Short mmCIF file of C-alpha atoms and ligand atoms in Angstrom, two decimals:
data_model
loop_
_atom_site.label_atom_id
_atom_site.label_comp_id
_atom_site.label_asym_id
_atom_site.label_seq_id
_atom_site.Cartn_x
_atom_site.Cartn_y
_atom_site.Cartn_z
CA UNK A 58 -65.00 63.49 38.46
CA UNK A 59 -64.08 66.71 40.19
CA UNK A 60 -60.68 68.42 40.61
CA UNK A 61 -61.95 71.23 42.84
CA UNK A 62 -59.04 72.62 44.93
CA UNK A 63 -56.61 70.24 43.17
CA UNK A 64 -53.49 71.78 41.63
CA UNK A 65 -52.72 70.17 38.27
CA UNK A 66 -49.46 70.96 36.43
CA UNK A 67 -49.42 70.23 32.67
CA UNK A 68 -46.31 70.60 30.52
CA UNK A 69 -46.68 71.32 26.80
CA UNK A 70 -50.03 72.98 27.52
CA UNK A 71 -49.64 75.53 24.72
CA UNK A 72 -50.66 73.16 21.91
CA UNK A 73 -52.30 69.88 20.90
CA UNK A 74 -52.87 67.25 23.58
CA UNK A 75 -51.58 69.41 26.45
CA UNK A 76 -53.98 72.21 25.54
CA UNK A 77 -56.88 69.72 25.33
CA UNK A 78 -55.94 68.21 28.72
CA UNK A 79 -55.80 71.72 30.22
CA UNK A 80 -59.25 72.69 28.93
CA UNK A 81 -60.73 69.34 30.02
CA UNK A 82 -59.27 69.71 33.52
CA UNK A 83 -60.49 73.32 33.74
CA UNK A 84 -64.03 72.06 33.11
CA UNK A 85 -63.52 69.78 36.13
CA UNK A 86 -62.60 72.83 38.29
CA UNK A 87 -58.84 72.15 38.53
CA UNK A 88 -56.39 74.88 39.53
CA UNK A 89 -53.99 74.72 36.59
CA UNK A 90 -50.29 75.36 36.09
CA UNK A 91 -49.72 75.57 32.34
CA UNK A 92 -46.17 75.17 31.01
CA UNK A 93 -44.89 75.84 27.49
CA UNK A 94 -42.39 77.91 25.51
CA UNK A 95 -44.75 79.82 23.21
CA UNK A 96 -46.13 82.68 25.35
CA UNK A 97 -48.89 83.70 22.93
CA UNK A 98 -50.24 80.16 22.56
CA UNK A 99 -49.97 79.48 26.29
CA UNK A 100 -51.87 82.66 27.15
CA UNK A 101 -54.62 81.73 24.66
CA UNK A 102 -55.03 78.32 26.33
CA UNK A 103 -54.99 79.95 29.80
CA UNK A 104 -57.80 82.30 28.74
CA UNK A 105 -59.84 79.42 27.36
CA UNK A 106 -59.38 77.52 30.65
CA UNK A 107 -60.46 80.52 32.72
CA UNK A 108 -63.71 80.67 30.75
CA UNK A 109 -64.72 77.19 31.99
CA UNK A 110 -65.20 77.91 35.72
CA UNK A 111 -63.61 81.35 36.19
CA UNK A 112 -60.47 79.89 37.79
CA UNK A 113 -57.27 81.72 36.71
CA UNK A 114 -54.45 79.41 35.60
CA UNK A 115 -50.78 80.06 36.36
CA UNK A 116 -48.79 80.21 33.12
CA UNK A 117 -45.08 79.39 33.27
CA UNK A 118 -43.00 80.04 30.16
CA UNK A 119 -40.29 77.41 30.39
CA UNK A 120 -38.23 74.92 28.40
CA UNK A 121 -38.30 71.50 30.09
CA UNK A 122 -34.91 70.62 28.59
CA UNK A 123 -33.28 73.43 30.63
CA UNK A 124 -32.49 72.63 34.26
CA UNK A 125 -32.97 76.17 35.57
CA UNK A 126 -36.37 76.42 33.83
CA UNK A 127 -37.53 73.13 35.36
CA UNK A 128 -36.54 74.34 38.83
CA UNK A 129 -38.49 77.53 38.18
CA UNK A 130 -41.61 75.56 37.15
CA UNK A 131 -41.77 73.85 40.55
CA UNK A 132 -40.82 76.97 42.51
CA UNK A 133 -43.46 79.13 40.79
CA UNK A 134 -46.10 76.43 41.29
CA UNK A 135 -45.45 76.16 45.04
CA UNK A 136 -45.05 79.93 45.52
CA UNK A 137 -48.39 80.51 43.78
CA UNK A 138 -50.61 77.60 44.89
CA UNK A 139 -48.63 76.20 47.89
CA UNK A 140 -49.17 72.59 46.78
CA UNK A 141 -49.32 70.16 43.88
CA UNK A 142 -51.71 67.23 43.39
CA UNK A 143 -51.22 66.08 39.78
CA UNK A 144 -48.24 66.25 37.40
CA UNK A 145 -48.94 65.62 33.70
CA UNK A 146 -45.67 65.15 31.82
CA UNK A 147 -46.94 65.88 28.31
CA UNK A 148 -44.35 68.12 26.56
CA UNK A 149 -42.62 66.20 23.80
CA UNK A 150 -40.97 66.49 20.41
CA UNK A 151 -40.51 64.26 17.37
CA UNK A 152 -37.43 64.24 15.13
CA UNK A 153 -37.51 62.11 12.01
CA UNK A 154 -34.66 59.77 11.13
CA UNK A 155 -33.48 56.19 11.56
CA UNK A 156 -30.10 54.56 12.15
CA UNK A 157 -28.82 55.50 8.66
CA UNK A 158 -29.31 59.19 9.46
CA UNK A 159 -25.88 60.71 10.13
CA UNK A 160 -27.51 63.21 12.50
CA UNK A 161 -28.96 60.37 14.62
CA UNK A 162 -26.80 61.27 17.62
CA UNK A 163 -27.79 64.93 17.82
CA UNK A 164 -31.46 64.05 17.22
CA UNK A 165 -31.22 61.51 20.04
CA UNK A 166 -29.78 64.16 22.38
CA UNK A 167 -32.47 66.69 21.48
CA UNK A 168 -35.35 64.28 21.89
CA UNK A 169 -34.07 62.64 25.06
CA UNK A 170 -33.40 66.02 26.72
CA UNK A 171 -37.08 66.97 26.36
CA UNK A 172 -38.99 63.67 26.29
CA UNK A 173 -37.02 61.89 29.03
CA UNK A 174 -34.42 64.01 30.87
CA UNK A 175 -36.80 66.94 31.38
CA UNK A 176 -39.47 64.53 32.62
CA UNK A 177 -37.02 62.93 35.06
CA UNK A 178 -35.91 66.28 36.50
CA UNK A 179 -39.40 67.77 36.78
CA UNK A 180 -40.77 64.60 38.37
CA UNK A 181 -37.86 64.39 40.80
CA UNK A 182 -38.51 67.97 41.96
CA UNK A 183 -42.29 67.48 42.09
CA UNK A 184 -42.21 64.23 44.07
CA UNK A 185 -41.78 65.75 47.58
CA UNK A 186 -44.87 67.90 46.93
CA UNK A 187 -46.85 64.98 45.48
CA UNK A 188 -46.00 62.84 48.52
CA UNK A 189 -47.45 65.56 50.79
CA UNK A 190 -50.77 65.54 48.90
CA UNK A 191 -50.77 61.80 48.01
CA UNK A 192 -51.08 63.01 44.47
CA UNK A 193 -50.30 61.30 41.19
CA UNK A 194 -48.43 61.49 37.89
CA UNK A 195 -49.61 60.88 34.33
CA UNK A 196 -46.96 60.58 31.60
CA UNK A 197 -47.93 61.05 27.96
CA UNK A 198 -46.14 58.26 26.15
CA UNK A 199 -47.15 56.76 22.77
CA UNK A 200 -48.05 53.41 21.19
CA UNK A 201 -44.62 53.59 19.50
CA UNK A 202 -43.12 52.82 22.94
CA UNK A 203 -43.76 49.15 22.15
CA UNK A 204 -44.38 49.20 18.34
CA UNK A 205 -41.33 49.98 16.20
CA UNK A 206 -42.20 52.82 13.80
CA UNK A 207 -40.00 53.45 10.74
CA UNK A 208 -37.78 56.53 10.65
CA UNK A 209 -38.50 57.65 14.22
CA UNK A 210 -35.71 55.89 16.08
CA UNK A 211 -34.93 58.33 18.89
CA UNK A 212 -38.62 59.18 19.43
CA UNK A 213 -39.57 55.50 19.79
CA UNK A 214 -36.66 54.98 22.19
CA UNK A 215 -37.74 58.00 24.25
CA UNK A 216 -41.29 56.66 24.64
CA UNK A 217 -40.01 53.16 25.55
CA UNK A 218 -37.94 54.87 28.26
CA UNK A 219 -40.99 56.79 29.45
CA UNK A 220 -43.06 53.60 29.84
CA UNK A 221 -40.35 52.00 31.94
CA UNK A 222 -39.84 55.22 33.91
CA UNK A 223 -43.58 55.07 34.68
CA UNK A 224 -43.37 51.52 36.01
CA UNK A 225 -40.15 52.00 37.99
CA UNK A 226 -41.29 55.14 39.78
CA UNK A 227 -44.75 53.67 40.40
CA UNK A 228 -42.93 51.06 42.48
CA UNK A 229 -40.71 53.68 44.13
CA UNK A 230 -43.68 55.81 45.16
CA UNK A 231 -46.38 53.23 45.93
CA UNK A 232 -45.60 53.16 49.65
CA UNK A 233 -45.99 56.96 49.70
CA UNK A 234 -49.50 56.67 48.23
CA UNK A 235 -48.46 58.35 44.97
CA UNK A 236 -49.73 56.68 41.78
CA UNK A 237 -47.97 56.87 38.40
CA UNK A 238 -49.47 55.93 35.04
CA UNK A 239 -48.95 56.52 31.34
CA UNK A 240 -51.34 57.26 28.50
CA UNK A 241 -50.16 55.94 25.12
CA UNK A 242 -51.91 57.71 22.24
CA UNK A 243 -51.93 56.49 18.68
CA UNK A 244 -51.79 59.14 15.98
CA UNK A 245 -53.79 62.25 16.91
CA UNK A 246 -53.95 65.28 14.62
CA UNK A 247 -51.93 68.01 16.38
CA UNK A 248 -48.95 70.15 15.37
CA UNK A 249 -46.39 67.51 16.34
CA UNK A 250 -45.72 66.14 12.86
CA UNK A 251 -45.67 69.63 11.30
CA UNK A 252 -43.11 70.70 13.90
CA UNK A 253 -41.09 67.61 12.92
CA UNK A 254 -41.06 68.76 9.27
CA UNK A 255 -44.11 67.08 7.68
CA UNK A 256 -46.17 69.18 5.26
CA UNK A 257 -49.98 69.28 5.67
CA UNK A 258 -50.30 67.01 2.61
CA UNK A 259 -47.91 64.48 4.17
CA UNK A 260 -49.81 64.57 7.49
CA UNK A 261 -53.11 63.97 5.64
CA UNK A 262 -51.66 61.10 3.66
CA UNK A 263 -50.18 59.48 6.80
CA UNK A 264 -53.47 59.94 8.68
CA UNK A 265 -55.38 58.28 5.83
CA UNK A 266 -53.00 55.31 5.88
CA UNK A 267 -53.28 54.95 9.66
CA UNK A 268 -57.10 55.15 9.55
CA UNK A 269 -57.22 52.40 6.90
CA UNK A 270 -55.26 50.07 9.18
CA UNK A 271 -57.00 50.97 12.46
CA UNK A 272 -59.72 48.63 13.78
CA UNK A 273 -62.21 51.39 14.69
CA UNK A 274 -61.54 53.11 11.33
CA UNK A 275 -60.70 56.48 12.87
CA UNK A 276 -57.94 58.35 14.69
CA UNK A 277 -58.21 59.11 18.39
CA UNK A 278 -58.98 62.74 19.17
CA UNK A 279 -57.24 65.06 21.65
CA UNK A 280 -60.31 64.99 23.93
CA UNK A 281 -60.11 61.17 24.12
CA UNK A 282 -56.59 61.51 25.50
CA UNK A 283 -57.70 64.25 27.92
CA UNK A 284 -60.53 62.06 29.24
CA UNK A 285 -58.12 59.19 29.95
CA UNK A 286 -55.69 61.55 31.70
CA UNK A 287 -58.50 62.95 33.86
CA UNK A 288 -59.71 59.43 34.76
CA UNK A 289 -56.21 58.26 35.73
CA UNK A 290 -55.55 61.44 37.74
CA UNK A 291 -58.85 61.10 39.61
CA UNK A 292 -59.85 58.90 42.55
CA UNK A 293 -61.80 56.72 40.08
CA UNK A 294 -58.36 55.22 39.32
CA UNK A 295 -57.32 54.88 42.98
CA UNK A 296 -56.24 51.24 42.46
CA UNK A 297 -54.36 51.80 39.18
CA UNK A 298 -50.62 52.43 39.19
CA UNK A 299 -47.65 51.52 36.98
CA UNK A 300 -49.85 50.94 33.92
CA UNK A 301 -49.66 52.11 30.32
CA UNK A 302 -52.98 52.84 28.61
CA UNK A 303 -53.28 52.91 24.80
CA UNK A 304 -55.87 55.35 23.40
CA UNK A 305 -55.57 54.52 19.71
CA UNK A 306 -58.86 53.26 18.27
CA UNK A 307 -57.40 49.73 18.46
CA UNK A 308 -54.31 50.42 16.33
CA UNK A 309 -51.97 48.60 18.72
CA UNK A 310 -53.99 45.38 18.28
CA UNK A 311 -52.95 44.89 14.66
N1 NAP B 95 -50.14 63.82 18.35
C1 NAP B 95 -49.83 62.53 18.34
O1 NAP B 95 -50.10 61.81 17.36
C2 NAP B 95 -49.16 61.89 19.52
C3 NAP B 95 -49.18 60.49 19.60
C4 NAP B 95 -48.56 59.88 20.68
C5 NAP B 95 -47.96 60.64 21.66
N2 NAP B 95 -47.96 62.01 21.56
C6 NAP B 95 -47.30 62.76 22.62
O2 NAP B 95 -48.16 63.75 23.11
C7 NAP B 95 -47.41 64.84 23.66
C8 NAP B 95 -47.95 66.14 23.11
O3 NAP B 95 -47.78 66.16 21.71
P1 NAP B 95 -48.78 66.94 20.73
O4 NAP B 95 -49.20 65.98 19.71
O5 NAP B 95 -49.78 67.68 21.50
O6 NAP B 95 -47.72 67.92 20.02
P2 NAP B 95 -47.71 69.49 19.80
O7 NAP B 95 -49.05 69.96 19.36
O8 NAP B 95 -46.52 69.74 18.94
O9 NAP B 95 -47.44 70.05 21.26
C9 NAP B 95 -46.21 69.81 21.89
C10 NAP B 95 -46.18 70.61 23.17
O10 NAP B 95 -44.96 70.32 23.84
C11 NAP B 95 -44.34 71.55 24.16
N3 NAP B 95 -42.90 71.42 24.18
C12 NAP B 95 -42.11 70.80 23.27
N4 NAP B 95 -40.82 70.89 23.65
C13 NAP B 95 -40.82 71.56 24.82
C14 NAP B 95 -39.81 71.97 25.70
N5 NAP B 95 -38.51 71.71 25.47
N6 NAP B 95 -40.15 72.66 26.81
C15 NAP B 95 -41.45 72.95 27.06
N7 NAP B 95 -42.46 72.60 26.26
C16 NAP B 95 -42.13 71.91 25.16
C17 NAP B 95 -44.79 72.52 23.09
O11 NAP B 95 -44.66 73.84 23.62
P3 NAP B 95 -44.34 75.15 22.73
O12 NAP B 95 -45.09 74.97 21.44
O13 NAP B 95 -44.87 76.24 23.58
O14 NAP B 95 -42.88 75.16 22.55
C18 NAP B 95 -46.23 72.10 22.92
O15 NAP B 95 -47.06 72.69 23.91
C19 NAP B 95 -45.94 64.56 23.27
O16 NAP B 95 -45.26 64.00 24.36
C20 NAP B 95 -46.06 63.53 22.16
O17 NAP B 95 -44.94 62.72 22.06
C21 NAP B 95 -48.56 62.65 20.51
#
């Protein structure tokens, strides 16, 4: 696989899976647009990417839940590189709480504005450029899109929406030669649960429980997700569109 002269835009590239996808793609010679809110973290990832093949990434500090920021992401990408081949919608947040949580409505709004609305707007603005290059889109969903997880109501709903978004727009864009797929990770150790309010001890205890009930007896790693994204974004997957792909050590089987 080779992404030489391909422009790849990754949201949420400042941490976790997005950072791993960025580094993986940099090793495959991609020209990267890295999006995140934390400037220091984003710059650190950009530097790591540049070390791979000496290709300088474009960093865009932006919040995907803000319309003006999303417009700026696409404008800066096209002003800088002139084209776009791959969009990886990875930025996402978790908020804990189920239907008995009295803050369920505001948590729903917060999660949907990043995990779904931001994805819809960025994709909508990127599509004309992806049609020109016959590029493709990879959405980072989750296995909780189809498996109900306790106490994560709005997050599960957001990932269910993202799976269906993937399928609907794959149909919309097929005649234009633009493919759209999703990667659905199981639990991967990143900052996401800490950001949602878990302590390190709670994350370790949850990870242990998940490992015990996972067929391969281990969690997936960030690089496993990055490898699947790269495969789907490459010509190796030229006949794959509208599909969701679990990377979860078999967790969704049980
Ligand atoms: N880790 C898992 O177990 C797991 C499992 C299934 C699916 N996922 C999905 O994988 C994706 C990445 O999660 P992760 O585990 O890598 O979490 P993470 O380490 O917390 O990283 C989340 C990334 O999203 C960015 N982000 C969040 N809100 C944003 C916003 N409004 N605007 C721009 N960027 C925003 C963060 O940027 P800043 O830090 O710069 O704000 C950060 O780069 C998410 O969509 C998540 O739902 C993760």
